[in-house]
GROMACS .gro file of C-alpha atoms in nm:
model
   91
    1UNK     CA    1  -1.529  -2.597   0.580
    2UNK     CA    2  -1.482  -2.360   0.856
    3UNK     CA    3  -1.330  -2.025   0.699
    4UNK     CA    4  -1.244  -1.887   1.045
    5UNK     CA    5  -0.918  -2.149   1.041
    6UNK     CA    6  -0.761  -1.972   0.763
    7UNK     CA    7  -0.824  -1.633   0.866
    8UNK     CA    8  -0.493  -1.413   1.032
    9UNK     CA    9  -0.506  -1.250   1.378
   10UNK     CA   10  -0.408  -0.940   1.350
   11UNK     CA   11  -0.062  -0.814   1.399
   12UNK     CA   12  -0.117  -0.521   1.648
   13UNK     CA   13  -0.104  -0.301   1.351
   14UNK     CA   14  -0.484  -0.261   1.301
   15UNK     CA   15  -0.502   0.077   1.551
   16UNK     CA   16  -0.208   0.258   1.360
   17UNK     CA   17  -0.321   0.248   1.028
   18UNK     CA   18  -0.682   0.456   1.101
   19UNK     CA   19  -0.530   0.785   1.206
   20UNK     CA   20  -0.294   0.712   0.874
   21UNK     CA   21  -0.551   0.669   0.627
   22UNK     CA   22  -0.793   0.963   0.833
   23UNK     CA   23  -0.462   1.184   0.745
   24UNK     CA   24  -0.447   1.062   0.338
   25UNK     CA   25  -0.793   1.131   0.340
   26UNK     CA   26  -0.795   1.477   0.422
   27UNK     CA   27  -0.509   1.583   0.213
   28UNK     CA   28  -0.558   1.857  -0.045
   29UNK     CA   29  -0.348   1.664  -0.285
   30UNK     CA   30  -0.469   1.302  -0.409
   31UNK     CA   31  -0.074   1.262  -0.502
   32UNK     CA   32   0.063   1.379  -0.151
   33UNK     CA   33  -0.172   1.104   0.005
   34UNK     CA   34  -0.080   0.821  -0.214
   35UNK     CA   35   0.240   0.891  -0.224
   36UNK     CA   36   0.281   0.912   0.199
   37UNK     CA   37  -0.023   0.569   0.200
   38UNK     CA   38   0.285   0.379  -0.038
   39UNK     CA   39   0.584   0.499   0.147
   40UNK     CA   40   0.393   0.296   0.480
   41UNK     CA   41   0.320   0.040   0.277
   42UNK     CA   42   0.674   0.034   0.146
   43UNK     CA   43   0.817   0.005   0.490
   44UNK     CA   44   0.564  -0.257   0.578
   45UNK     CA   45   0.693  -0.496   0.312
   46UNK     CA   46   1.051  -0.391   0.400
   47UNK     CA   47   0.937  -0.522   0.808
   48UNK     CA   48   0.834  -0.819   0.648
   49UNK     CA   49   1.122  -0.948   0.423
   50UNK     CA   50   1.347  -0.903   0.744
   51UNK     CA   51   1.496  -1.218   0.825
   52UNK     CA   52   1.394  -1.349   0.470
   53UNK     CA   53   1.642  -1.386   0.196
   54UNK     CA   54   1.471  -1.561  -0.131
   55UNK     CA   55   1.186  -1.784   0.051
   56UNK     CA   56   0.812  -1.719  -0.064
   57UNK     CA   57   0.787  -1.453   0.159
   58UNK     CA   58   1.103  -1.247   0.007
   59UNK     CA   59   0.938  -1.308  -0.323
   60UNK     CA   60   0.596  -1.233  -0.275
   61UNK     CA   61   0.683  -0.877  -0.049
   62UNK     CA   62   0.910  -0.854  -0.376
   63UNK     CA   63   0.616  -0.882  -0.598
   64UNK     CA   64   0.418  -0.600  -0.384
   65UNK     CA   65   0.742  -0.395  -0.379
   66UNK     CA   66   0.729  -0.396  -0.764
   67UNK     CA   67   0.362  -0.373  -0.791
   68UNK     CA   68   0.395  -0.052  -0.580
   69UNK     CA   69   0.675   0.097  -0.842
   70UNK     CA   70   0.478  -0.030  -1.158
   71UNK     CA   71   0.155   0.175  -1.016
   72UNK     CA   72   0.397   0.497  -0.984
   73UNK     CA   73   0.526   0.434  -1.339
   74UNK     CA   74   0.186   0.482  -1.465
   75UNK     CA   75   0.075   0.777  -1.251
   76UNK     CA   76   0.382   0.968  -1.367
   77UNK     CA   77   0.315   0.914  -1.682
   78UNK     CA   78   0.151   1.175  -1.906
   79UNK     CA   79  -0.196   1.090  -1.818
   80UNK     CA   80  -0.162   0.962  -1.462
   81UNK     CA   81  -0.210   1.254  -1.255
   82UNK     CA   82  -0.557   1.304  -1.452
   83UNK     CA   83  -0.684   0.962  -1.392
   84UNK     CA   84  -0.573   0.995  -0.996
   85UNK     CA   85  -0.744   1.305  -0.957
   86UNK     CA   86  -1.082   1.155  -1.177
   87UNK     CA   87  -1.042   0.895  -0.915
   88UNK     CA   88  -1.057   1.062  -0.638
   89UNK     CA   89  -1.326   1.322  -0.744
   90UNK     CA   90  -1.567   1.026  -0.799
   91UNK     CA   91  -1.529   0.947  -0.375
   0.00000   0.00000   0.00000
């Protein structure tokens, strides 16, 4: 089977997100970064439940959205900060 058939054009969105993940990358603080890379990410998902109200699409963006806050529950807990920074010391 031809994969190309199942593959998405892109959106338009391809030439905004370099300069924002060239700015994460040179932050001093790994938490600043992820924090400003989830709040776009955030307001993606928000773009794309517009118009939806309890389809697939609501619930999957839904699922991100709460995959997003699950990931923030763990790095503010106790030990999250350390394994953030441990991750980003190892790029």
């Amino acid at each position: 089977k031809d994969p190309n058939k199942y593959l998405r054009l892109s959106d338009g969105s391809g030439p905004f997100i370099a300069p924002l993940a060239h700015w994460a990358v040179n932050q001093d603080s790994p938490m600043d970064a992820e924090r400003y890379l989830d709040k776009i990410r955030w307001e993606k998902i928000e773009e794309i439940k517009t118009g939806h109200y309890f389809d697939t699409e609501y619930l999957a963006a839904y699922g991100l959205q709460l995959q997003i806050l699950e990931r923030w529950d763990r790095i503010n807990s106790g030990d999250g900060m350390k394994i953030l920074e441990g991750l980003t010391e190892k790029i």
